[in-house]
mmCIF file with all atom_site columns, C-alpha atoms and ligand atoms in Angstrom:
data_model
loop_
_atom_site.group_PDB
_atom_site.id
_atom_site.type_symbol
_atom_site.label_atom_id
_atom_site.label_alt_id
_atom_site.label_comp_id
_atom_site.label_asym_id
_atom_site.label_entity_id
_atom_site.label_seq_id
_atom_site.pdbx_PDB_ins_code
_atom_site.Cartn_x
_atom_site.Cartn_y
_atom_site.Cartn_z
_atom_site.occupancy
_atom_site.B_iso_or_equiv
_atom_site.pdbx_formal_charge
_atom_site.auth_seq_id
_atom_site.auth_comp_id
_atom_site.auth_asym_id
_atom_site.auth_atom_id
_atom_site.pdbx_PDB_model_num
ATOM   1   C CA . MET A 1 1   ? -41.190 -123.966 11.956 1.00 34.00 ? 1   MET A CA 1
ATOM   2   C CA . LEU A 1 2   ? -38.847 -121.347 13.321 1.00 37.00 ? 2   LEU A CA 1
ATOM   3   C CA . GLN A 1 3   ? -35.458 -122.630 14.166 1.00 39.00 ? 3   GLN A CA 1
ATOM   4   C CA . ALA A 1 4   ? -33.690 -121.328 17.243 1.00 39.00 ? 4   ALA A CA 1
ATOM   5   C CA . CYS A 1 5   ? -30.288 -119.878 16.572 1.00 42.00 ? 5   CYS A CA 1
ATOM   6   C CA . LEU A 1 6   ? -28.468 -119.364 19.807 1.00 50.00 ? 6   LEU A CA 1
ATOM   7   C CA . LEU A 1 7   ? -24.966 -118.940 21.046 1.00 54.00 ? 7   LEU A CA 1
ATOM   8   C CA . ILE A 1 8   ? -23.649 -121.369 23.633 1.00 58.00 ? 8   ILE A CA 1
ATOM   9   C CA . LEU A 1 9   ? -20.753 -120.608 25.889 1.00 58.00 ? 9   LEU A CA 1
ATOM   10  C CA . PHE A 1 10  ? -18.305 -123.244 26.960 1.00 56.00 ? 10  PHE A CA 1
ATOM   11  C CA . PHE A 1 11  ? -15.817 -122.883 29.755 1.00 54.00 ? 11  PHE A CA 1
ATOM   12  C CA . LEU A 1 12  ? -12.600 -124.805 30.269 1.00 49.00 ? 12  LEU A CA 1
ATOM   13  C CA . TYR A 1 13  ? -11.058 -124.928 33.690 1.00 49.00 ? 13  TYR A CA 1
ATOM   14  C CA . ARG A 1 14  ? -7.682  -125.771 35.107 1.00 42.00 ? 14  ARG A CA 1
ATOM   15  C CA . THR A 1 15  ? -7.062  -126.324 38.781 1.00 38.00 ? 15  THR A CA 1
ATOM   16  C CA . ALA A 1 16  ? -4.452  -123.955 40.135 1.00 34.00 ? 16  ALA A CA 1
ATOM   17  C CA . VAL A 1 17  ? -3.250  -122.929 43.361 1.00 29.00 ? 17  VAL A CA 1
ATOM   18  C CA . GLY A 1 18  ? -12.276 -102.307 37.831 1.00 73.00 ? 18  GLY A CA 1
ATOM   19  C CA . ALA A 1 19  ? -9.559  -103.982 35.495 1.00 80.00 ? 19  ALA A CA 1
ATOM   20  C CA . CYS A 1 20  ? -11.418 -107.244 35.539 1.00 82.00 ? 20  CYS A CA 1
ATOM   21  C CA . GLY A 1 21  ? -14.285 -105.727 33.597 1.00 78.00 ? 21  GLY A CA 1
ATOM   22  C CA . PHE A 1 22  ? -16.988 -106.251 36.207 1.00 78.00 ? 22  PHE A CA 1
ATOM   23  C CA . GLY A 1 23  ? -18.204 -102.684 35.880 1.00 72.00 ? 23  GLY A CA 1
ATOM   24  C CA . SER A 1 24  ? -20.534 -101.522 38.604 1.00 71.00 ? 24  SER A CA 1
ATOM   25  C CA . PHE A 1 25  ? -20.975 -105.144 39.723 1.00 69.00 ? 25  PHE A CA 1
ATOM   26  C CA . GLY A 1 26  ? -17.417 -105.114 40.979 1.00 75.00 ? 26  GLY A CA 1
ATOM   27  C CA . ALA A 1 27  ? -18.277 -103.201 44.115 1.00 79.00 ? 27  ALA A CA 1
ATOM   28  C CA . THR A 1 28  ? -21.129 -105.499 45.109 1.00 81.00 ? 28  THR A CA 1
ATOM   29  C CA . ILE A 1 29  ? -19.535 -108.919 44.699 1.00 85.00 ? 29  ILE A CA 1
ATOM   30  C CA . ASN A 1 30  ? -18.990 -110.845 47.945 1.00 88.00 ? 30  ASN A CA 1
ATOM   31  C CA . GLY A 1 31  ? -20.854 -108.196 49.947 1.00 87.00 ? 31  GLY A CA 1
ATOM   32  C CA . GLY A 1 32  ? -18.252 -105.615 49.002 1.00 88.00 ? 32  GLY A CA 1
ATOM   33  C CA . GLY A 1 33  ? -15.357 -107.829 50.133 1.00 90.00 ? 33  GLY A CA 1
ATOM   34  C CA . VAL A 1 34  ? -13.310 -107.077 47.044 1.00 90.00 ? 34  VAL A CA 1
ATOM   35  C CA . SER A 1 35  ? -9.755  -106.164 46.246 1.00 90.00 ? 35  SER A CA 1
ATOM   36  C CA . GLY A 1 36  ? -7.435  -104.998 43.553 1.00 89.00 ? 36  GLY A CA 1
ATOM   37  C CA . ALA A 1 37  ? -4.276  -107.044 43.198 1.00 91.00 ? 37  ALA A CA 1
ATOM   38  C CA . SER A 1 38  ? -0.850  -106.429 41.732 1.00 90.00 ? 38  SER A CA 1
ATOM   39  C CA . ASP A 1 39  ? 1.036   -109.664 40.930 1.00 90.00 ? 39  ASP A CA 1
ATOM   40  C CA . LEU A 1 40  ? -1.976  -111.838 41.759 1.00 91.00 ? 40  LEU A CA 1
ATOM   41  C CA . TYR A 1 41  ? -3.948  -110.123 39.013 1.00 90.00 ? 41  TYR A CA 1
ATOM   42  C CA . ARG A 1 42  ? -1.920  -112.304 36.607 1.00 87.00 ? 42  ARG A CA 1
ATOM   43  C CA . ASN A 1 43  ? -2.916  -110.449 33.441 1.00 84.00 ? 43  ASN A CA 1
ATOM   44  C CA . GLY A 1 44  ? -6.550  -111.036 34.214 1.00 85.00 ? 44  GLY A CA 1
ATOM   45  C CA . VAL A 1 45  ? -6.393  -114.763 35.058 1.00 84.00 ? 45  VAL A CA 1
ATOM   46  C CA . GLY A 1 46  ? -6.598  -113.683 38.707 1.00 88.00 ? 46  GLY A CA 1
ATOM   47  C CA . CYS A 1 47  ? -9.939  -111.966 38.216 1.00 89.00 ? 47  CYS A CA 1
ATOM   48  C CA . ASP A 1 48  ? -12.764 -113.576 40.188 1.00 87.00 ? 48  ASP A CA 1
ATOM   49  C CA . THR A 1 49  ? -10.321 -115.562 42.347 1.00 91.00 ? 49  THR A CA 1
ATOM   50  C CA . CYS A 1 50  ? -10.521 -115.459 46.136 1.00 94.00 ? 50  CYS A CA 1
ATOM   51  C CA . TYR A 1 51  ? -7.985  -114.913 48.897 1.00 95.00 ? 51  TYR A CA 1
ATOM   52  C CA . GLN A 1 52  ? -8.133  -115.048 52.641 1.00 96.00 ? 52  GLN A CA 1
ATOM   53  C CA . VAL A 1 53  ? -6.215  -112.019 53.822 1.00 95.00 ? 53  VAL A CA 1
ATOM   54  C CA . ARG A 1 54  ? -5.347  -111.233 57.389 1.00 95.00 ? 54  ARG A CA 1
ATOM   55  C CA . CYS A 1 55  ? -3.238  -108.528 58.885 1.00 95.00 ? 55  CYS A CA 1
ATOM   56  C CA . THR A 1 56  ? -0.549  -109.691 61.259 1.00 95.00 ? 56  THR A CA 1
ATOM   57  C CA . ASN A 1 57  ? -0.817  -107.257 64.155 1.00 95.00 ? 57  ASN A CA 1
ATOM   58  C CA . SER A 1 58  ? -2.314  -109.577 66.785 1.00 94.00 ? 58  SER A CA 1
ATOM   59  C CA . ALA A 1 59  ? -3.595  -106.719 68.938 1.00 96.00 ? 59  ALA A CA 1
ATOM   60  C CA . ARG A 1 60  ? -5.755  -105.318 66.156 1.00 96.00 ? 60  ARG A CA 1
ATOM   61  C CA . CYS A 1 61  ? -6.292  -108.110 63.644 1.00 96.00 ? 61  CYS A CA 1
ATOM   62  C CA . SER A 1 62  ? -8.558  -111.113 63.798 1.00 97.00 ? 62  SER A CA 1
ATOM   63  C CA . LYS A 1 63  ? -7.103  -114.545 63.046 1.00 96.00 ? 63  LYS A CA 1
ATOM   64  C CA . LYS A 1 64  ? -9.726  -115.185 60.440 1.00 96.00 ? 64  LYS A CA 1
ATOM   65  C CA . GLY A 1 65  ? -9.139  -111.991 58.477 1.00 96.00 ? 65  GLY A CA 1
ATOM   66  C CA . VAL A 1 66  ? -11.311 -111.429 55.443 1.00 96.00 ? 66  VAL A CA 1
ATOM   67  C CA . THR A 1 67  ? -12.021 -113.321 52.254 1.00 96.00 ? 67  THR A CA 1
ATOM   68  C CA . VAL A 1 68  ? -11.830 -111.087 49.205 1.00 95.00 ? 68  VAL A CA 1
ATOM   69  C CA . VAL A 1 69  ? -12.532 -111.506 45.518 1.00 93.00 ? 69  VAL A CA 1
ATOM   70  C CA . ILE A 1 70  ? -10.083 -109.988 43.052 1.00 93.00 ? 70  ILE A CA 1
ATOM   71  C CA . THR A 1 71  ? -12.010 -107.548 40.894 1.00 89.00 ? 71  THR A CA 1
ATOM   72  C CA . ASP A 1 72  ? -9.345  -105.117 39.835 1.00 88.00 ? 72  ASP A CA 1
ATOM   73  C CA . GLN A 1 73  ? -5.695  -104.578 39.119 1.00 87.00 ? 73  GLN A CA 1
ATOM   74  C CA . GLY A 1 74  ? -3.812  -102.170 41.299 1.00 82.00 ? 74  GLY A CA 1
ATOM   75  C CA . SER A 1 75  ? -0.748  -101.586 43.363 1.00 79.00 ? 75  SER A CA 1
ATOM   76  C CA . SER A 1 76  ? 0.676   -98.808  45.420 1.00 76.00 ? 76  SER A CA 1
ATOM   77  C CA . ASP A 1 77  ? 3.712   -98.728  47.604 1.00 76.00 ? 77  ASP A CA 1
ATOM   78  C CA . ARG A 1 78  ? 4.595   -102.384 46.854 1.00 81.00 ? 78  ARG A CA 1
ATOM   79  C CA . THR A 1 79  ? 1.276   -103.725 48.140 1.00 88.00 ? 79  THR A CA 1
ATOM   80  C CA . ASP A 1 80  ? -0.129  -107.118 47.148 1.00 91.00 ? 80  ASP A CA 1
ATOM   81  C CA . PHE A 1 81  ? -3.752  -106.091 47.621 1.00 93.00 ? 81  PHE A CA 1
ATOM   82  C CA . ILE A 1 82  ? -5.751  -102.905 47.594 1.00 92.00 ? 82  ILE A CA 1
ATOM   83  C CA . LEU A 1 83  ? -8.738  -103.863 49.687 1.00 93.00 ? 83  LEU A CA 1
ATOM   84  C CA . SER A 1 84  ? -12.097 -102.170 49.529 1.00 92.00 ? 84  SER A CA 1
ATOM   85  C CA . LYS A 1 85  ? -12.789 -100.141 52.655 1.00 91.00 ? 85  LYS A CA 1
ATOM   86  C CA . ARG A 1 86  ? -15.272 -102.746 53.785 1.00 92.00 ? 86  ARG A CA 1
ATOM   87  C CA . ALA A 1 87  ? -12.823 -105.609 53.334 1.00 94.00 ? 87  ALA A CA 1
ATOM   88  C CA . PHE A 1 88  ? -10.051 -103.670 55.042 1.00 95.00 ? 88  PHE A CA 1
ATOM   89  C CA . GLY A 1 89  ? -12.239 -103.044 58.091 1.00 95.00 ? 89  GLY A CA 1
ATOM   90  C CA . ARG A 1 90  ? -13.230 -106.701 58.290 1.00 95.00 ? 90  ARG A CA 1
ATOM   91  C CA . MET A 1 91  ? -9.657  -107.713 59.102 1.00 96.00 ? 91  MET A CA 1
ATOM   92  C CA . ALA A 1 92  ? -9.947  -105.968 62.460 1.00 97.00 ? 92  ALA A CA 1
ATOM   93  C CA . LYS A 1 93  ? -11.000 -107.564 65.732 1.00 97.00 ? 93  LYS A CA 1
ATOM   94  C CA . THR A 1 94  ? -13.171 -104.664 66.833 1.00 96.00 ? 94  THR A CA 1
ATOM   95  C CA . THR A 1 95  ? -14.537 -101.353 65.591 1.00 95.00 ? 95  THR A CA 1
ATOM   96  C CA . ASN A 1 96  ? -11.807 -99.510  67.473 1.00 96.00 ? 96  ASN A CA 1
ATOM   97  C CA . ALA A 1 97  ? -9.165  -101.751 65.977 1.00 96.00 ? 97  ALA A CA 1
ATOM   98  C CA . ALA A 1 98  ? -10.648 -101.083 62.541 1.00 95.00 ? 98  ALA A CA 1
ATOM   99  C CA . ALA A 1 99  ? -10.313 -97.348  63.130 1.00 95.00 ? 99  ALA A CA 1
ATOM   100 C CA . SER A 1 100 ? -6.642  -97.729  63.940 1.00 95.00 ? 100 SER A CA 1
ATOM   101 C CA . LEU A 1 101 ? -6.103  -99.949  60.874 1.00 94.00 ? 101 LEU A CA 1
ATOM   102 C CA . PHE A 1 102 ? -7.725  -97.277  58.733 1.00 93.00 ? 102 PHE A CA 1
ATOM   103 C CA . SER A 1 103 ? -5.416  -94.666  60.178 1.00 93.00 ? 103 SER A CA 1
ATOM   104 C CA . LEU A 1 104 ? -2.418  -96.822  59.250 1.00 92.00 ? 104 LEU A CA 1
ATOM   105 C CA . GLY A 1 105 ? -3.666  -97.355  55.713 1.00 89.00 ? 105 GLY A CA 1
ATOM   106 C CA . ILE A 1 106 ? -0.996  -99.921  54.846 1.00 90.00 ? 106 ILE A CA 1
ATOM   107 C CA . VAL A 1 107 ? -0.568  -103.006 57.013 1.00 93.00 ? 107 VAL A CA 1
ATOM   108 C CA . ASP A 1 108 ? 1.468   -106.209 56.935 1.00 93.00 ? 108 ASP A CA 1
ATOM   109 C CA . ILE A 1 109 ? -0.589  -109.181 55.869 1.00 94.00 ? 109 ILE A CA 1
ATOM   110 C CA . GLU A 1 110 ? -0.569  -112.914 55.263 1.00 94.00 ? 110 GLU A CA 1
ATOM   111 C CA . TYR A 1 111 ? -2.732  -114.424 52.564 1.00 95.00 ? 111 TYR A CA 1
ATOM   112 C CA . ARG A 1 112 ? -3.646  -117.659 50.873 1.00 95.00 ? 112 ARG A CA 1
ATOM   113 C CA . ARG A 1 113 ? -5.799  -118.564 47.947 1.00 94.00 ? 113 ARG A CA 1
ATOM   114 C CA . VAL A 1 114 ? -9.142  -120.028 48.944 1.00 94.00 ? 114 VAL A CA 1
ATOM   115 C CA . SER A 1 115 ? -12.188 -121.318 47.129 1.00 91.00 ? 115 SER A CA 1
ATOM   116 C CA . CYS A 1 116 ? -14.656 -118.669 46.121 1.00 91.00 ? 116 CYS A CA 1
ATOM   117 C CA . SER A 1 117 ? -18.055 -119.207 47.631 1.00 89.00 ? 117 SER A CA 1
ATOM   118 C CA . TYR A 1 118 ? -21.107 -117.662 46.042 1.00 88.00 ? 118 TYR A CA 1
ATOM   119 C CA . PRO A 1 119 ? -24.088 -119.297 47.684 1.00 86.00 ? 119 PRO A CA 1
ATOM   120 C CA . ASN A 1 120 ? -27.066 -119.487 45.355 1.00 87.00 ? 120 ASN A CA 1
ATOM   121 C CA . LYS A 1 121 ? -25.175 -118.066 42.406 1.00 89.00 ? 121 LYS A CA 1
ATOM   122 C CA . ASN A 1 122 ? -24.384 -119.683 39.108 1.00 89.00 ? 122 ASN A CA 1
ATOM   123 C CA . ILE A 1 123 ? -21.808 -118.436 36.643 1.00 88.00 ? 123 ILE A CA 1
ATOM   124 C CA . THR A 1 124 ? -23.121 -115.220 35.206 1.00 87.00 ? 124 THR A CA 1
ATOM   125 C CA . ILE A 1 125 ? -22.220 -113.697 31.880 1.00 85.00 ? 125 ILE A CA 1
ATOM   126 C CA . THR A 1 126 ? -22.491 -109.985 31.291 1.00 83.00 ? 126 THR A CA 1
ATOM   127 C CA . ILE A 1 127 ? -22.333 -108.378 27.868 1.00 82.00 ? 127 ILE A CA 1
ATOM   128 C CA . GLU A 1 128 ? -19.864 -105.557 28.187 1.00 79.00 ? 128 GLU A CA 1
ATOM   129 C CA . GLU A 1 129 ? -20.850 -102.021 27.324 1.00 78.00 ? 129 GLU A CA 1
ATOM   130 C CA . ASN A 1 130 ? -18.380 -101.693 24.458 1.00 78.00 ? 130 ASN A CA 1
ATOM   131 C CA . SER A 1 131 ? -19.951 -104.625 22.628 1.00 81.00 ? 131 SER A CA 1
ATOM   132 C CA . ASN A 1 132 ? -21.571 -103.917 19.304 1.00 81.00 ? 132 ASN A CA 1
ATOM   133 C CA . TYR A 1 133 ? -24.397 -106.233 18.332 1.00 78.00 ? 133 TYR A CA 1
ATOM   134 C CA . LEU A 1 134 ? -23.378 -108.723 15.615 1.00 74.00 ? 134 LEU A CA 1
ATOM   135 C CA . HIS A 1 135 ? -19.899 -107.241 15.150 1.00 77.00 ? 135 HIS A CA 1
ATOM   136 C CA . TYR A 1 136 ? -18.114 -107.277 18.443 1.00 81.00 ? 136 TYR A CA 1
ATOM   137 C CA . LEU A 1 137 ? -18.977 -109.277 21.526 1.00 81.00 ? 137 LEU A CA 1
ATOM   138 C CA . ALA A 1 138 ? -17.243 -108.725 24.857 1.00 82.00 ? 138 ALA A CA 1
ATOM   139 C CA . LEU A 1 139 ? -18.234 -110.928 27.798 1.00 83.00 ? 139 LEU A CA 1
ATOM   140 C CA . ALA A 1 140 ? -17.350 -110.825 31.465 1.00 84.00 ? 140 ALA A CA 1
ATOM   141 C CA . ILE A 1 141 ? -17.671 -113.970 33.572 1.00 83.00 ? 141 ILE A CA 1
ATOM   142 C CA . LEU A 1 142 ? -18.810 -113.555 37.176 1.00 84.00 ? 142 LEU A CA 1
ATOM   143 C CA . TYR A 1 143 ? -19.545 -115.697 40.207 1.00 88.00 ? 143 TYR A CA 1
ATOM   144 C CA . GLN A 1 144 ? -17.267 -118.598 39.429 1.00 85.00 ? 144 GLN A CA 1
ATOM   145 C CA . GLN A 1 145 ? -17.275 -120.895 42.420 1.00 85.00 ? 145 GLN A CA 1
ATOM   146 C CA . GLY A 1 146 ? -14.196 -122.690 43.724 1.00 84.00 ? 146 GLY A CA 1
ATOM   147 C CA . LYS A 1 147 ? -10.489 -122.402 43.122 1.00 82.00 ? 147 LYS A CA 1
ATOM   148 C CA . LYS A 1 148 ? -9.993  -122.937 39.415 1.00 78.00 ? 148 LYS A CA 1
ATOM   149 C CA . ASP A 1 149 ? -8.829  -120.558 36.731 1.00 77.00 ? 149 ASP A CA 1
ATOM   150 C CA . ILE A 1 150 ? -10.743 -119.986 33.549 1.00 75.00 ? 150 ILE A CA 1
ATOM   151 C CA . THR A 1 151 ? -8.224  -120.669 30.813 1.00 71.00 ? 151 THR A CA 1
ATOM   152 C CA . ALA A 1 152 ? -10.358 -120.717 27.717 1.00 75.00 ? 152 ALA A CA 1
ATOM   153 C CA . ILE A 1 153 ? -13.836 -119.975 26.493 1.00 80.00 ? 153 ILE A CA 1
ATOM   154 C CA . GLN A 1 154 ? -15.498 -121.136 23.314 1.00 79.00 ? 154 GLN A CA 1
ATOM   155 C CA . LEU A 1 155 ? -18.490 -119.637 21.653 1.00 79.00 ? 155 LEU A CA 1
ATOM   156 C CA . CYS A 1 156 ? -20.611 -121.984 19.646 1.00 78.00 ? 156 CYS A CA 1
ATOM   157 C CA . GLU A 1 157 ? -23.681 -121.447 17.593 1.00 73.00 ? 157 GLU A CA 1
ATOM   158 C CA . THR A 1 158 ? -26.373 -124.043 18.034 1.00 69.00 ? 158 THR A CA 1
ATOM   159 C CA . ASN A 1 159 ? -27.555 -124.570 14.462 1.00 68.00 ? 159 ASN A CA 1
ATOM   160 C CA . ASN A 1 160 ? -24.446 -126.257 13.081 1.00 69.00 ? 160 ASN A CA 1
ATOM   161 C CA . PHE A 1 161 ? -22.548 -126.433 16.356 1.00 70.00 ? 161 PHE A CA 1
ATOM   162 C CA . VAL A 1 162 ? -19.484 -124.669 15.052 1.00 72.00 ? 162 VAL A CA 1
ATOM   163 C CA . CYS A 1 163 ? -17.315 -123.231 17.788 1.00 76.00 ? 163 CYS A CA 1
ATOM   164 C CA . LYS A 1 164 ? -14.659 -120.612 18.150 1.00 76.00 ? 164 LYS A CA 1
ATOM   165 C CA . VAL A 1 165 ? -12.184 -120.061 20.927 1.00 76.00 ? 165 VAL A CA 1
ATOM   166 C CA . VAL A 1 166 ? -12.472 -116.477 22.083 1.00 79.00 ? 166 VAL A CA 1
ATOM   167 C CA . ASP A 1 167 ? -9.606  -114.365 23.334 1.00 77.00 ? 167 ASP A CA 1
ATOM   168 C CA . ARG A 1 168 ? -9.080  -112.938 26.761 1.00 77.00 ? 168 ARG A CA 1
ATOM   169 C CA . SER A 1 169 ? -9.174  -109.248 26.077 1.00 77.00 ? 169 SER A CA 1
ATOM   170 C CA . TYR A 1 170 ? -8.449  -107.890 29.510 1.00 78.00 ? 170 TYR A CA 1
ATOM   171 C CA . GLY A 1 171 ? -9.381  -108.889 33.042 1.00 77.00 ? 171 GLY A CA 1
ATOM   172 C CA . ALA A 1 172 ? -12.352 -111.221 33.015 1.00 77.00 ? 172 ALA A CA 1
ATOM   173 C CA . VAL A 1 173 ? -13.463 -109.927 29.633 1.00 79.00 ? 173 VAL A CA 1
ATOM   174 C CA . TRP A 1 174 ? -13.427 -112.162 26.573 1.00 77.00 ? 174 TRP A CA 1
ATOM   175 C CA . THR A 1 175 ? -14.006 -110.849 23.097 1.00 78.00 ? 175 THR A CA 1
ATOM   176 C CA . THR A 1 176 ? -14.531 -112.015 19.555 1.00 73.00 ? 176 THR A CA 1
ATOM   177 C CA . THR A 1 177 ? -14.704 -110.087 16.314 1.00 66.00 ? 177 THR A CA 1
ATOM   178 C CA . SER A 1 178 ? -15.500 -112.917 13.921 1.00 56.00 ? 178 SER A CA 1
ATOM   179 C CA . PRO A 1 179 ? -18.118 -115.665 13.878 1.00 43.00 ? 179 PRO A CA 1
ATOM   180 C CA . PRO A 1 180 ? -17.409 -119.197 15.131 1.00 45.00 ? 180 PRO A CA 1
ATOM   181 C CA . ASN A 1 181 ? -15.207 -121.422 12.953 1.00 39.00 ? 181 ASN A CA 1
ATOM   182 C CA . ASN A 1 182 ? -14.746 -125.174 12.990 1.00 38.00 ? 182 ASN A CA 1
ATOM   183 C CA . ASP A 1 183 ? -12.686 -125.641 16.139 1.00 44.00 ? 183 ASP A CA 1
ATOM   184 C CA . ASP A 1 184 ? -13.708 -128.844 17.833 1.00 41.00 ? 184 ASP A CA 1
ATOM   185 C CA . CYS A 1 185 ? -15.512 -128.664 21.139 1.00 38.00 ? 185 CYS A CA 1
ATOM   186 C CA . ASP A 1 186 ? -13.575 -130.689 23.669 1.00 41.00 ? 186 ASP A CA 1
ATOM   187 C CA . GLU A 1 187 ? -15.330 -133.021 26.102 1.00 39.00 ? 187 GLU A CA 1
ATOM   188 C CA . ASN A 1 188 ? -13.605 -131.423 29.081 1.00 50.00 ? 188 ASN A CA 1
ATOM   189 C CA . TRP A 1 189 ? -15.616 -128.300 28.600 1.00 62.00 ? 189 TRP A CA 1
ATOM   190 C CA . VAL A 1 190 ? -18.359 -127.214 30.919 1.00 69.00 ? 190 VAL A CA 1
ATOM   191 C CA . LEU A 1 191 ? -21.586 -126.664 29.086 1.00 74.00 ? 191 LEU A CA 1
ATOM   192 C CA . PRO A 1 192 ? -23.955 -123.971 30.349 1.00 80.00 ? 192 PRO A CA 1
ATOM   193 C CA . HIS A 1 193 ? -27.613 -124.915 30.582 1.00 79.00 ? 193 HIS A CA 1
ATOM   194 C CA . ASN A 1 194 ? -28.681 -121.492 29.474 1.00 80.00 ? 194 ASN A CA 1
ATOM   195 C CA . ASN A 1 195 ? -27.602 -119.938 26.207 1.00 81.00 ? 195 ASN A CA 1
ATOM   196 C CA . ILE A 1 196 ? -27.009 -116.372 25.211 1.00 82.00 ? 196 ILE A CA 1
ATOM   197 C CA . PRO A 1 197 ? -29.902 -115.488 22.934 1.00 80.00 ? 197 PRO A CA 1
ATOM   198 C CA . ARG A 1 198 ? -29.323 -114.725 19.306 1.00 78.00 ? 198 ARG A CA 1
ATOM   199 C CA . HIS A 1 199 ? -30.417 -111.140 19.811 1.00 80.00 ? 199 HIS A CA 1
ATOM   200 C CA . TRP A 1 200 ? -28.067 -110.465 22.686 1.00 81.00 ? 200 TRP A CA 1
ATOM   201 C CA . LYS A 1 201 ? -28.050 -106.977 24.125 1.00 85.00 ? 201 LYS A CA 1
ATOM   202 C CA . VAL A 1 202 ? -25.297 -104.760 25.401 1.00 84.00 ? 202 VAL A CA 1
ATOM   203 C CA . GLY A 1 203 ? -25.307 -104.452 29.167 1.00 82.00 ? 203 GLY A CA 1
ATOM   204 C CA . GLN A 1 204 ? -27.472 -107.505 29.671 1.00 83.00 ? 204 GLN A CA 1
ATOM   205 C CA . ILE A 1 205 ? -26.793 -110.232 32.222 1.00 85.00 ? 205 ILE A CA 1
ATOM   206 C CA . TYR A 1 206 ? -27.267 -113.901 31.423 1.00 86.00 ? 206 TYR A CA 1
ATOM   207 C CA . GLU A 1 207 ? -27.425 -116.698 33.945 1.00 87.00 ? 207 GLU A CA 1
ATOM   208 C CA . SER A 1 208 ? -25.549 -119.734 32.683 1.00 85.00 ? 208 SER A CA 1
ATOM   209 C CA . ARG A 1 209 ? -27.360 -122.011 35.173 1.00 85.00 ? 209 ARG A CA 1
ATOM   210 C CA . VAL A 1 210 ? -24.154 -123.934 35.587 1.00 81.00 ? 210 VAL A CA 1
ATOM   211 C CA . GLN A 1 211 ? -21.436 -123.891 38.223 1.00 80.00 ? 211 GLN A CA 1
ATOM   212 C CA . VAL A 1 212 ? -17.980 -125.429 38.525 1.00 72.00 ? 212 VAL A CA 1
ATOM   213 C CA . ASN A 1 213 ? -17.322 -127.961 41.269 1.00 61.00 ? 213 ASN A CA 1
HETATM 214 C C1 . LIG B 2 .   ? -28.201 -122.668 39.175 1.00 85.17 ? 301 LIG B C1 1
HETATM 215 O O1 . LIG B 2 .   ? -28.306 -123.696 38.244 1.00 85.17 ? 301 LIG B O1 1
HETATM 216 C C2 . LIG B 2 .   ? -29.031 -124.831 38.696 1.00 85.17 ? 301 LIG B C2 1
HETATM 217 C C3 . LIG B 2 .   ? -28.918 -125.921 37.631 1.00 85.17 ? 301 LIG B C3 1
HETATM 218 O O2 . LIG B 2 .   ? -29.360 -125.471 36.383 1.00 85.17 ? 301 LIG B O2 1
HETATM 219 C C4 . LIG B 2 .   ? -30.474 -124.425 38.978 1.00 85.17 ? 301 LIG B C4 1
HETATM 220 O O3 . LIG B 2 .   ? -31.199 -125.518 39.462 1.00 85.17 ? 301 LIG B O3 1
HETATM 221 C C5 . LIG B 2 .   ? -30.483 -123.296 40.004 1.00 85.17 ? 301 LIG B C5 1
HETATM 222 O O4 . LIG B 2 .   ? -31.791 -122.828 40.199 1.00 85.17 ? 301 LIG B O4 1
HETATM 223 C C6 . LIG B 2 .   ? -29.599 -122.155 39.544 1.00 85.17 ? 301 LIG B C6 1
HETATM 224 N N1 . LIG B 2 .   ? -29.502 -121.160 40.594 1.00 85.17 ? 301 LIG B N1 1
HETATM 225 C C7 . LIG B 2 .   ? -29.756 -119.871 40.381 1.00 85.17 ? 301 LIG B C7 1
HETATM 226 C C8 . LIG B 2 .   ? -29.586 -118.978 41.568 1.00 85.17 ? 301 LIG B C8 1
HETATM 227 O O5 . LIG B 2 .   ? -30.094 -119.423 39.318 1.00 85.17 ? 301 LIG B O5 1
#
């Protein structure tokens, strides 16, 4: 009988109040409501976190503002966020107000961290393009619900259940150059229901079928 040999991903979470590695996905997340961040990028820990951002000019700006997902690192002119055009426009009360916000380009804002909401999405793992089958595996984690930070990821193989903590390479990308060793798998870890297949492919997207509450 053939024995399955699969990789399992584990995620560890800690509650906490472009560069992220999302590739072309980056622009589509949250209906295009995305942003680059400077300090809030936090060396990549801030990737896939969500903020409610509103501009403070009461004549032009809605109270609700816009909820954005951090997908990139970036700063210019001491800004906290570089919003996508779509997200920037959504802060306005009306189309006319949006036009005048666009003409300003830089506006004063207030923001707070909020839970990310991805209805009907589970955590999704993409195999980054610079991965090299069997030698180098780079993963990006997408669609993480809620308000927690991913602090660690373990890769385990399912035959002998040996695991290895992988390193945050940059942004939301995690990489490993050597096979799993004997690190213990902790019971606080979230276990995906769906494994990465043994013959994983560069550029492929895997649904973990698990979400964080
Ligand atoms: C998310 O995972 C749950 C539990 O495995 C599953 O029932 C659901 O269909 C998944 N949703 C999507 C969109 O894949």
